[in-house]
PDB file of C-alpha atoms in Angstrom:
ATOM      1  CA  MET A  13     -47.620 144.237 224.268  1.00  0.00           C
ATOM      2  CA  ALA A  14     -48.832 140.576 223.582  1.00  0.00           C
ATOM      3  CA  PHE A  15     -45.229 139.818 222.177  1.00  0.00           C
ATOM      4  CA  TRP A  16     -43.663 140.944 225.421  1.00  0.00           C
ATOM      5  CA  VAL A  17     -46.040 138.859 227.591  1.00  0.00           C
ATOM      6  CA  LYS A  18     -45.588 135.669 225.643  1.00  0.00           C
ATOM      7  CA  MET A  19     -41.767 135.925 225.696  1.00  0.00           C
ATOM      8  CA  VAL A  20     -41.610 136.751 229.468  1.00  0.00           C
ATOM      9  CA  PHE A  21     -43.745 133.935 230.718  1.00  0.00           C
ATOM     10  CA  LEU A  22     -41.872 131.416 228.633  1.00  0.00           C
ATOM     11  CA  ALA A  23     -38.615 132.265 229.928  1.00  0.00           C
ATOM     12  CA  VAL A  24     -38.264 135.031 232.608  1.00  0.00           C
ATOM     13  CA  SER A  25     -38.822 132.915 235.645  1.00  0.00           C
ATOM     14  CA  MET A  26     -36.058 130.495 234.836  1.00  0.00           C
ATOM     15  CA  ILE A  27     -33.629 133.228 233.808  1.00  0.00           C
ATOM     16  CA  SER A  28     -34.382 135.506 236.687  1.00  0.00           C
ATOM     17  CA  SER A  29     -33.390 132.898 239.226  1.00  0.00           C
ATOM     18  CA  ALA A  30     -29.906 132.655 237.318  1.00  0.00           C
ATOM     19  CA  VAL A  31     -29.206 136.365 237.296  1.00  0.00           C
ATOM     20  CA  ARG A  32     -26.923 137.229 240.174  1.00  0.00           C
ATOM     21  CA  GLY A  33     -27.641 140.414 242.437  1.00  0.00           C
ATOM     22  CA  ARG A  34     -24.743 142.558 240.900  1.00  0.00           C
ATOM     23  CA  VAL A  35     -27.257 144.098 238.525  1.00  0.00           C
ATOM     24  CA  GLU A  36     -28.671 147.241 240.176  1.00  0.00           C
ATOM     25  CA  THR A  37     -32.235 147.505 241.125  1.00  0.00           C
ATOM     26  CA  GLU A  38     -31.565 150.927 242.538  1.00  0.00           C
ATOM     27  CA  LEU A  39     -29.018 152.985 240.598  1.00  0.00           C
ATOM     28  CA  SER A  40     -25.992 154.041 242.518  1.00  0.00           C
ATOM     29  CA  PRO A  41     -25.261 157.824 242.842  1.00  0.00           C
ATOM     30  CA  GLU A  42     -22.244 157.575 240.463  1.00  0.00           C
ATOM     31  CA  CYS A  43     -24.290 155.990 237.786  1.00  0.00           C
ATOM     32  CA  ARG A  44     -27.190 158.453 238.262  1.00  0.00           C
ATOM     33  CA  GLU A  45     -24.720 161.095 236.893  1.00  0.00           C
ATOM     34  CA  PHE A  46     -25.324 159.812 233.253  1.00  0.00           C
ATOM     35  CA  LEU A  47     -28.969 160.626 233.719  1.00  0.00           C
ATOM     36  CA  TYR A  48     -30.721 164.108 233.638  1.00  0.00           C
ATOM     37  CA  MET A  49     -31.398 165.091 237.198  1.00  0.00           C
ATOM     38  CA  GLY A  50     -30.256 161.704 238.135  1.00  0.00           C
ATOM     39  CA  THR A  51     -33.551 160.078 236.908  1.00  0.00           C
ATOM     40  CA  PRO A  52     -34.032 157.322 234.341  1.00  0.00           C
ATOM     41  CA  PRO A  53     -36.904 157.515 232.042  1.00  0.00           C
ATOM     42  CA  THR A  54     -40.201 156.717 233.897  1.00  0.00           C
ATOM     43  CA  GLY A  55     -42.935 154.381 233.070  1.00  0.00           C
ATOM     44  CA  VAL A  56     -40.739 151.435 231.810  1.00  0.00           C
ATOM     45  CA  HIS A  57     -41.088 148.531 234.369  1.00  0.00           C
ATOM     46  CA  HIS A  58     -41.006 144.646 233.757  1.00  0.00           C
ATOM     47  CA  GLN A  59     -39.449 141.882 235.773  1.00  0.00           C
ATOM     48  CA  SER A  60     -37.405 140.988 232.723  1.00  0.00           C
ATOM     49  CA  LEU A  61     -35.560 144.463 232.633  1.00  0.00           C
ATOM     50  CA  LYS A  62     -32.552 144.831 234.591  1.00  0.00           C
ATOM     51  CA  PHE A  63     -30.313 148.123 235.058  1.00  0.00           C
ATOM     52  CA  ILE A  64     -26.641 147.724 234.420  1.00  0.00           C
ATOM     53  CA  CYS A  65     -24.087 150.332 235.309  1.00  0.00           C
ATOM     54  CA  GLN A  66     -21.608 149.749 232.566  1.00  0.00           C
ATOM     55  CA  HIS A  67     -18.205 149.621 233.978  1.00  0.00           C
ATOM     56  CA  TYR A  68     -14.845 149.589 232.292  1.00  0.00           C
ATOM     57  CA  ASN A  69     -11.453 149.950 233.357  1.00  0.00           C
ATOM     58  CA  LYS A  70     -12.555 150.639 237.070  1.00  0.00           C
ATOM     59  CA  LYS A  71     -14.920 153.316 236.346  1.00  0.00           C
ATOM     60  CA  PRO A  72     -18.640 153.643 235.401  1.00  0.00           C
ATOM     61  CA  ARG A  73     -19.303 154.674 231.940  1.00  0.00           C
ATOM     62  CA  TYR A  74     -23.046 154.849 231.261  1.00  0.00           C
ATOM     63  CA  VAL A  75     -26.295 153.167 232.115  1.00  0.00           C
ATOM     64  CA  THR A  76     -28.207 150.412 230.221  1.00  0.00           C
ATOM     65  CA  LEU A  77     -31.730 148.998 230.827  1.00  0.00           C
ATOM     66  CA  TYR A  78     -31.414 145.466 229.664  1.00  0.00           C
ATOM     67  CA  ASN A  79     -33.902 142.818 228.620  1.00  0.00           C
ATOM     68  CA  ILE A  80     -32.587 139.403 229.856  1.00  0.00           C
ATOM     69  CA  VAL A  81     -35.216 137.655 227.849  1.00  0.00           C
ATOM     70  CA  ASP A  82     -34.981 139.211 224.553  1.00  0.00           C
ATOM     71  CA  HIS A  83     -31.279 139.797 224.852  1.00  0.00           C
ATOM     72  CA  VAL A  84     -31.231 143.454 223.845  1.00  0.00           C
ATOM     73  CA  PRO A  85     -30.928 146.850 225.612  1.00  0.00           C
ATOM     74  CA  VAL A  86     -34.094 148.772 225.794  1.00  0.00           C
ATOM     75  CA  TYR A  87     -31.976 151.863 226.058  1.00  0.00           C
ATOM     76  CA  SER A  88     -28.592 153.157 227.057  1.00  0.00           C
ATOM     77  CA  ALA A  89     -28.259 156.441 228.888  1.00  0.00           C
ATOM     78  CA  TYR A  90     -24.922 158.373 228.605  1.00  0.00           C
ATOM     79  CA  THR A  91     -23.542 161.850 228.686  1.00  0.00           C
ATOM     80  CA  PHE A  92     -22.222 163.355 225.512  1.00  0.00           C
ATOM     81  CA  LYS A  93     -18.468 164.185 225.273  1.00  0.00           C
ATOM     82  CA  ARG A  94     -17.257 166.587 222.652  1.00  0.00           C
ATOM     83  CA  SER A  95     -15.255 164.934 220.010  1.00  0.00           C
ATOM     84  CA  GLU A  96     -13.962 164.849 216.466  1.00  0.00           C
ATOM     85  CA  GLY A  97     -15.935 161.655 215.865  1.00  0.00           C
ATOM     86  CA  GLY A  98     -13.012 159.091 215.421  1.00  0.00           C
ATOM     87  CA  LYS A  99     -13.712 155.547 216.061  1.00  0.00           C
ATOM     88  CA  CYS A 100     -11.720 153.450 218.665  1.00  0.00           C
ATOM     89  CA  VAL A 101      -9.833 150.794 216.886  1.00  0.00           C
ATOM     90  CA  ASP A 102      -8.808 147.138 218.115  1.00  0.00           C
ATOM     91  CA  VAL A 103     -11.338 146.925 220.618  1.00  0.00           C
ATOM     92  CA  PRO A 104     -12.746 143.430 221.247  1.00  0.00           C
ATOM     93  CA  TRP A 105     -16.485 142.841 221.785  1.00  0.00           C
ATOM     94  CA  MET A 106     -17.344 142.408 225.424  1.00  0.00           C
ATOM     95  CA  TYR A 107     -20.029 140.789 227.516  1.00  0.00           C
ATOM     96  CA  GLU A 108     -21.418 141.678 230.842  1.00  0.00           C
ATOM     97  CA  PRO A 109     -20.470 139.467 233.986  1.00  0.00           C
ATOM     98  CA  GLN A 110     -22.959 141.295 235.814  1.00  0.00           C
ATOM     99  CA  LEU A 111     -25.617 139.167 234.154  1.00  0.00           C
ATOM    100  CA  SER A 112     -23.875 135.935 235.301  1.00  0.00           C
ATOM    101  CA  THR A 113     -23.737 133.756 238.086  1.00  0.00           C
ATOM    102  CA  SER A 114     -20.270 132.789 237.292  1.00  0.00           C
ATOM    103  CA  PHE A 115     -18.108 135.828 237.533  1.00  0.00           C
ATOM    104  CA  ASP A 116     -17.465 138.069 240.438  1.00  0.00           C
ATOM    105  CA  THR A 117     -16.640 141.438 238.902  1.00  0.00           C
ATOM    106  CA  ASP A 118     -18.638 144.546 237.694  1.00  0.00           C
ATOM    107  CA  GLU A 119     -16.206 145.122 234.711  1.00  0.00           C
ATOM    108  CA  MET A 120     -17.242 144.236 231.198  1.00  0.00           C
ATOM    109  CA  GLN A 121     -14.923 141.564 229.800  1.00  0.00           C
ATOM    110  CA  PRO A 122     -13.717 140.347 226.299  1.00  0.00           C
ATOM    111  CA  PHE A 123     -15.466 137.259 225.130  1.00  0.00           C
ATOM    112  CA  PRO A 124     -13.458 134.252 226.378  1.00  0.00           C
ATOM    113  CA  SER A 125     -11.831 131.912 223.907  1.00  0.00           C
ATOM    114  CA  GLY A 126     -13.412 128.633 223.566  1.00  0.00           C
ATOM    115  CA  TYR A 127     -17.170 127.911 224.300  1.00  0.00           C
ATOM    116  CA  MET A 128     -17.710 129.185 227.711  1.00  0.00           C
ATOM    117  CA  HIS A 129     -20.728 131.267 226.711  1.00  0.00           C
ATOM    118  CA  MET A 130     -22.894 128.684 228.365  1.00  0.00           C
ATOM    119  CA  ASN A 131     -21.896 130.336 231.724  1.00  0.00           C
ATOM    120  CA  PHE A 132     -23.874 133.479 230.636  1.00  0.00           C
ATOM    121  CA  GLU A 133     -25.672 133.337 227.493  1.00  0.00           C
ATOM    122  CA  ASP A 134     -29.088 132.616 228.997  1.00  0.00           C
ATOM    123  CA  ALA A 135     -29.286 136.352 230.141  1.00  0.00           C
ATOM    124  CA  GLN A 136     -27.464 138.061 227.352  1.00  0.00           C
ATOM    125  CA  ALA A 137     -26.375 137.896 223.657  1.00  0.00           C
ATOM    126  CA  VAL A 138     -23.375 136.255 222.632  1.00  0.00           C
ATOM    127  CA  LEU A 139     -21.058 136.623 219.608  1.00  0.00           C
ATOM    128  CA  GLU A 140     -22.348 133.560 217.899  1.00  0.00           C
ATOM    129  CA  ASP A 141     -26.013 134.871 217.875  1.00  0.00           C
ATOM    130  CA  TYR A 142     -24.695 137.447 215.151  1.00  0.00           C
ATOM    131  CA  THR A 143     -22.518 135.136 213.221  1.00  0.00           C
ATOM    132  CA  ASN A 144     -25.233 133.933 210.817  1.00  0.00           C
ATOM    133  CA  ALA A 145     -27.635 136.798 211.092  1.00  0.00           C
ATOM    134  CA  ILE A 146     -26.799 137.922 207.647  1.00  0.00           C
ATOM    135  CA  HIS A 147     -29.484 140.411 207.485  1.00  0.00           C
ATOM    136  CA  TYR A 148     -28.281 142.391 210.543  1.00  0.00           C
ATOM    137  CA  GLU A 149     -25.333 143.792 211.985  1.00  0.00           C
ATOM    138  CA  ARG A 150     -24.466 145.166 215.584  1.00  0.00           C
ATOM    139  CA  GLY A 151     -25.728 148.642 216.207  1.00  0.00           C
ATOM    140  CA  THR A 152     -24.500 150.549 219.252  1.00  0.00           C
ATOM    141  CA  LEU A 153     -26.965 152.576 221.135  1.00  0.00           C
ATOM    142  CA  ASN A 154     -24.177 154.574 222.962  1.00  0.00           C
ATOM    143  CA  PRO A 155     -21.973 155.351 219.994  1.00  0.00           C
ATOM    144  CA  ASP A 156     -18.337 155.620 220.201  1.00  0.00           C
ATOM    145  CA  GLU A 157     -18.515 158.637 218.201  1.00  0.00           C
ATOM    146  CA  HIS A 158     -20.351 160.569 221.005  1.00  0.00           C
ATOM    147  CA  GLN A 159     -17.354 159.644 223.363  1.00  0.00           C
ATOM    148  CA  ASP A 160     -13.915 161.456 223.477  1.00  0.00           C
ATOM    149  CA  GLU A 161     -11.586 159.324 225.800  1.00  0.00           C
ATOM    150  CA  LEU A 162     -10.375 156.127 224.530  1.00  0.00           C
ATOM    151  CA  ASP A 163     -11.733 154.083 227.542  1.00  0.00           C
ATOM    152  CA  ASP A 164     -15.167 155.706 227.144  1.00  0.00           C
ATOM    153  CA  LYS A 165     -15.052 154.723 223.388  1.00  0.00           C
ATOM    154  CA  ALA A 166     -13.981 151.307 224.266  1.00  0.00           C
ATOM    155  CA  SER A 167     -16.610 150.702 226.799  1.00  0.00           C
ATOM    156  CA  THR A 168     -19.372 151.090 224.039  1.00  0.00           C
ATOM    157  CA  TYR A 169     -18.134 147.805 222.576  1.00  0.00           C
ATOM    158  CA  THR A 170     -20.312 145.488 224.695  1.00  0.00           C
ATOM    159  CA  LEU A 171     -23.137 143.573 223.391  1.00  0.00           C
ATOM    160  CA  THR A 172     -25.338 144.662 226.283  1.00  0.00           C
ATOM    161  CA  ASN A 173     -25.046 148.233 224.356  1.00  0.00           C
ATOM    162  CA  VAL A 174     -26.055 146.414 220.980  1.00  0.00           C
ATOM    163  CA  VAL A 175     -29.252 145.933 218.936  1.00  0.00           C
ATOM    164  CA  PRO A 176     -29.602 144.038 215.634  1.00  0.00           C
ATOM    165  CA  MET A 177     -29.768 146.841 212.808  1.00  0.00           C
ATOM    166  CA  VAL A 178     -30.366 146.412 209.120  1.00  0.00           C
ATOM    167  CA  PRO A 179     -26.975 147.377 207.571  1.00  0.00           C
ATOM    168  CA  ASP A 180     -28.390 150.168 205.264  1.00  0.00           C
ATOM    169  CA  PHE A 181     -30.159 151.658 208.312  1.00  0.00           C
ATOM    170  CA  ASN A 182     -27.117 151.345 210.720  1.00  0.00           C
ATOM    171  CA  ILE A 183     -24.343 152.551 208.224  1.00  0.00           C
ATOM    172  CA  ARG A 184     -26.276 155.201 206.050  1.00  0.00           C
ATOM    173  CA  VAL A 185     -29.111 156.526 208.306  1.00  0.00           C
ATOM    174  CA  TRP A 186     -28.451 156.163 211.802  1.00  0.00           C
ATOM    175  CA  TYR A 187     -24.707 156.817 211.664  1.00  0.00           C
ATOM    176  CA  GLU A 188     -25.392 159.879 209.819  1.00  0.00           C
ATOM    177  CA  GLN A 189     -27.744 161.216 212.398  1.00  0.00           C
ATOM    178  CA  GLU A 190     -25.505 160.446 215.117  1.00  0.00           C
ATOM    179  CA  HIS A 191     -22.992 162.754 213.245  1.00  0.00           C
ATOM    180  CA  VAL A 192     -25.600 165.439 212.901  1.00  0.00           C
ATOM    181  CA  VAL A 193     -26.209 165.389 216.639  1.00  0.00           C
ATOM    182  CA  ARG A 194     -22.623 165.114 217.441  1.00  0.00           C
ATOM    183  CA  LYS A 195     -21.806 168.445 215.529  1.00  0.00           C
ATOM    184  CA  ARG A 196     -24.863 170.091 216.949  1.00  0.00           C
ATOM    185  CA  LEU A 197     -23.920 169.424 220.475  1.00  0.00           C
ATOM    186  CA  ASN A 198     -20.262 170.064 219.965  1.00  0.00           C
ATOM    187  CA  ASN A 199     -21.002 173.593 218.452  1.00  0.00           C
ATOM    188  CA  TYR A 200     -23.950 174.813 220.845  1.00  0.00           C
ATOM    189  CA  CYS A 201     -24.211 172.940 224.043  1.00  0.00           C
ATOM    190  CA  ARG A 202     -22.163 174.588 226.500  1.00  0.00           C
ATOM    191  CA  GLY A 203     -22.895 172.262 229.652  1.00  0.00           C
ATOM    192  CA  THR A 204     -23.615 168.535 229.841  1.00  0.00           C
ATOM    193  CA  ALA A 205     -25.806 166.809 227.309  1.00  0.00           C
ATOM    194  CA  TYR A 206     -27.604 163.792 228.392  1.00  0.00           C
ATOM    195  CA  ILE A 207     -28.676 161.316 225.819  1.00  0.00           C
ATOM    196  CA  VAL A 208     -30.899 158.458 226.052  1.00  0.00           C
ATOM    197  CA  THR A 209     -30.968 156.128 222.933  1.00  0.00           C
ATOM    198  CA  GLY A 210     -33.543 153.166 222.793  1.00  0.00           C
ATOM    199  CA  ILE A 211     -35.615 150.767 220.786  1.00  0.00           C
ATOM    200  CA  THR A 212     -39.349 149.598 220.159  1.00  0.00           C
ATOM    201  CA  THR A 213     -40.435 146.160 220.274  1.00  0.00           C
ATOM    202  CA  SER A 214     -40.858 143.791 217.312  1.00  0.00           C
ATOM    203  CA  GLY A 215     -42.024 140.332 216.533  1.00  0.00           C
ATOM    204  CA  LYS A 216     -38.805 139.507 214.575  1.00  0.00           C
ATOM    205  CA  MET A 217     -36.304 137.436 216.306  1.00  0.00           C
ATOM    206  CA  ILE A 218     -32.752 136.241 215.437  1.00  0.00           C
ATOM    207  CA  ARG A 219     -32.629 132.656 216.107  1.00  0.00           C
ATOM    208  CA  ARG A 220     -29.646 130.203 216.939  1.00  0.00           C
ATOM    209  CA  LEU A 221     -29.843 126.499 217.438  1.00  0.00           C
ATOM    210  CA  ASN A 222     -33.784 126.680 216.882  1.00  0.00           C
ATOM    211  CA  MET A 223     -34.227 129.044 219.592  1.00  0.00           C
ATOM    212  CA  ASN A 224     -35.025 132.666 219.736  1.00  0.00           C
ATOM    213  CA  ARG A 225     -32.174 134.629 220.785  1.00  0.00           C
ATOM    214  CA  ILE A 226     -32.386 138.327 219.968  1.00  0.00           C
ATOM    215  CA  ALA A 227     -35.264 140.523 219.344  1.00  0.00           C
ATOM    216  CA  VAL A 228     -34.855 142.830 216.207  1.00  0.00           C
ATOM    217  CA  PRO A 229     -36.369 146.397 217.015  1.00  0.00           C
ATOM    218  CA  LYS A 230     -38.868 147.775 214.841  1.00  0.00           C
ATOM    219  CA  HIS A 231     -37.576 151.346 215.412  1.00  0.00           C
ATOM    220  CA  VAL A 232     -34.619 153.010 216.906  1.00  0.00           C
ATOM    221  CA  TRP A 233     -34.960 156.264 218.866  1.00  0.00           C
ATOM    222  CA  SER A 234     -32.738 158.820 220.533  1.00  0.00           C
ATOM    223  CA  ALA A 235     -33.259 161.981 222.515  1.00  0.00           C
ATOM    224  CA  TYR A 236     -30.819 164.662 223.937  1.00  0.00           C
ATOM    225  CA  CYS A 237     -31.251 167.186 226.888  1.00  0.00           C
ATOM    226  CA  CYS A 238     -28.769 170.314 227.201  1.00  0.00           C
ATOM    227  CA  VAL A 239     -30.157 172.846 229.338  1.00  0.00           C
ATOM    228  CA  ASP A 240     -27.167 175.087 229.247  1.00  0.00           C
ATOM    229  CA  TYR A 241     -26.657 175.943 225.491  1.00  0.00           C
ATOM    230  CA  ASP A 242     -25.593 179.035 223.467  1.00  0.00           C
ATOM    231  CA  HIS A 243     -28.812 181.240 223.218  1.00  0.00           C
ATOM    232  CA  ASN A 244     -27.235 182.923 220.163  1.00  0.00           C
ATOM    233  CA  THR A 245     -27.317 179.680 218.315  1.00  0.00           C
ATOM    234  CA  PRO A 246     -28.723 180.281 214.728  1.00  0.00           C
ATOM    235  CA  TYR A 247     -32.621 179.862 214.613  1.00  0.00           C
ATOM    236  CA  ASN A 248     -32.630 176.657 212.596  1.00  0.00           C
ATOM    237  CA  GLU A 249     -30.760 175.101 215.434  1.00  0.00           C
ATOM    238  CA  ARG A 250     -31.872 177.075 218.431  1.00  0.00           C
ATOM    239  CA  PHE A 251     -35.283 175.714 218.400  1.00  0.00           C
ATOM    240  CA  LYS A 252     -33.738 172.189 218.903  1.00  0.00           C
ATOM    241  CA  PHE A 253     -32.601 173.243 222.461  1.00  0.00           C
ATOM    242  CA  PRO A 254     -32.726 172.453 225.262  1.00  0.00           C
ATOM    243  CA  SER A 255     -33.852 169.145 223.715  1.00  0.00           C
ATOM    244  CA  PHE A 256     -34.795 167.350 220.599  1.00  0.00           C
ATOM    245  CA  ALA A 257     -35.152 163.777 219.449  1.00  0.00           C
ATOM    246  CA  HIS A 258     -35.352 161.511 216.401  1.00  0.00           C
ATOM    247  CA  TYR A 259     -36.406 158.040 215.367  1.00  0.00           C
ATOM    248  CA  GLY A 260     -36.144 155.575 212.478  1.00  0.00           C
ATOM    249  CA  LEU A 261     -37.733 152.602 211.105  1.00  0.00           C
ATOM    250  CA  ASN A 262     -35.080 149.803 211.129  1.00  0.00           C
ATOM    251  CA  GLU A 263     -35.438 148.800 207.626  1.00  0.00           C
ATOM    252  CA  HIS A 264     -33.758 149.319 204.110  1.00  0.00           C
ATOM    253  CA  ASN A 265     -34.454 152.797 202.335  1.00  0.00           C
ATOM    254  CA  ASN A 266     -35.784 154.496 205.387  1.00  0.00           C
ATOM    255  CA  GLU A 267     -34.717 157.847 206.916  1.00  0.00           C
ATOM    256  CA  VAL A 268     -34.935 159.416 210.453  1.00  0.00           C
ATOM    257  CA  THR A 269     -37.677 161.499 211.592  1.00  0.00           C
ATOM    258  CA  GLU A 270     -36.712 164.613 213.832  1.00  0.00           C
ATOM    259  CA  VAL A 271     -39.262 165.511 216.332  1.00  0.00           C
ATOM    260  CA  SER A 272     -39.551 167.181 219.797  1.00  0.00           C
ATOM    261  CA  VAL A 273     -39.067 164.975 222.941  1.00  0.00           C
ATOM    262  CA  GLN A 274     -42.710 165.226 223.623  1.00  0.00           C
ATOM    263  CA  GLU A 275     -43.679 163.915 220.032  1.00  0.00           C
ATOM    264  CA  LEU A 276     -41.115 161.289 220.624  1.00  0.00           C
ATOM    265  CA  THR A 277     -42.758 160.267 224.041  1.00  0.00           C
ATOM    266  CA  ALA A 278     -46.215 160.262 222.543  1.00  0.00           C
ATOM    267  CA  PHE A 279     -44.968 158.202 219.695  1.00  0.00           C
ATOM    268  CA  LEU A 280     -43.361 155.533 221.979  1.00  0.00           C
ATOM    269  CA  ARG A 281     -46.536 155.386 224.124  1.00  0.00           C
ATOM    270  CA  ARG A 282     -48.461 154.212 221.057  1.00  0.00           C
ATOM    271  CA  THR A 283     -46.073 151.931 219.655  1.00  0.00           C
ATOM    272  CA  THR A 284     -44.078 150.131 222.344  1.00  0.00           C
ATOM    273  CA  TYR A 285     -44.468 148.465 225.636  1.00  0.00           C
ATOM    274  CA  VAL A 286     -44.106 151.765 227.978  1.00  0.00           C
ATOM    275  CA  ASN A 287     -47.022 153.039 229.951  1.00  0.00           C
ATOM    276  CA  GLN A 288     -48.843 156.222 229.999  1.00  0.00           C
ATOM    277  CA  ASN A 289     -46.493 157.581 232.557  1.00  0.00           C
ATOM    278  CA  PHE A 290     -43.611 157.174 230.291  1.00  0.00           C
ATOM    279  CA  GLN A 291     -41.150 160.133 230.136  1.00  0.00           C
ATOM    280  CA  ILE A 292     -37.772 160.331 228.920  1.00  0.00           C
ATOM    281  CA  PHE A 293     -36.470 163.331 230.860  1.00  0.00           C
ATOM    282  CA  VAL A 294     -37.872 164.818 234.022  1.00  0.00           C
ATOM    283  CA  HIS A 295     -40.334 167.529 232.831  1.00  0.00           C
ATOM    284  CA  ASP A 296     -39.197 166.808 229.268  1.00  0.00           C
ATOM    285  CA  CYS A 297     -36.010 168.623 229.971  1.00  0.00           C
ATOM    286  CA  VAL A 298     -37.719 171.885 230.529  1.00  0.00           C
ATOM    287  CA  PRO A 299     -35.806 173.557 233.460  1.00  0.00           C
ATOM    288  CA  PRO A 300     -38.025 174.424 236.423  1.00  0.00           C
ATOM    289  CA  ALA A 301     -37.593 178.226 236.008  1.00  0.00           C
ATOM    290  CA  SER A 302     -38.846 177.906 232.415  1.00  0.00           C
ATOM    291  CA  SER A 303     -41.809 175.699 233.016  1.00  0.00           C
ATOM    292  CA  LYS A 304     -43.010 178.126 235.690  1.00  0.00           C
ATOM    293  CA  SER A 305     -42.651 181.151 233.248  1.00  0.00           C
ATOM    294  CA  LYS A 306     -44.665 179.131 230.734  1.00  0.00           C
TER     295      LYS A 306
END
C-alpha cells in the first residue's frame, strides 16, 4: 500500500488533469455486458484508476481498469468465446486514445510512426518502454486465445491490456493455464463465462530515461464465472463450477495455484491494494437461488 501512496502523490495530480473525459467513470450498459450481473469488482478505488471500455472496429470488446500512474491495467474483464485457441497474426500493437488529450476517438489505434508518443505517454505505456526491458515481455490479461472472432482477438493487442511478465512465467506457466481454462470452458460451460484477470502490486519498475515507467506485478491472477454449466461434468472438473480461479508468482520457475474464487479474494485482500469489501463477482458467482438454498 505504501508503494501506491508514494507513486500517486508524486504524479497523479499532474497526470489526472491531462486525461480527457472519454475514459468512463460510470460504465455504459454496452460495456457492463462484459461483467457478471453488469457489476465490476468492488473494493478497488483510487483516483489513479480509470475505467476503459476497450473499443475496436466500432464495437466495445472488453473492460479494463487502468492505472495511469503505474501504466498497467489493474485488471481486464471480458466474456470468454469458445475457440480452438489460434492466435491472431499480423496485428500491430495499439495504444488508447481515450487516455489522451490529443485525440477525439474511442477506438484503440496502432502506434504512430515517428515519435508522437509525447501526446499520450504520460498516462499509458508505449512501445519504447518495453524495448530495453530484457527481463520482461508483454503479457496480455485478456488473451486472444480466449476469443474467437478476428476483431475480438485483434483488440487484445493494446498496451492497456498488457503487463510486464517474466518470459518463463508468461510462455510456459501462464499460457498453459490459459489453455487449461479455455478447454474447460469450451467443454463444460453452456452459457456465458465471465473472466476477470488482474495483477497485484510490486515495488519493481521498468525505467526509461531515468524515470519509472511501468510497474511489474508480483502476481498475476484470474477468475471465471459460468453459472450455466453442464451438471454432468466429470467430478474432477465439476467442482470447478460455477466459478474457479488461479494465481501465480511472476518469476522464473514458478507454477500457478488453482483456488476457489473466495480463496483468491482472501489472498488479494492480504497482498494488494484492495480493501476488505473487495469482491470479484457479485456474491462470488453463486446464483441467488443457490445462495438461498445454502
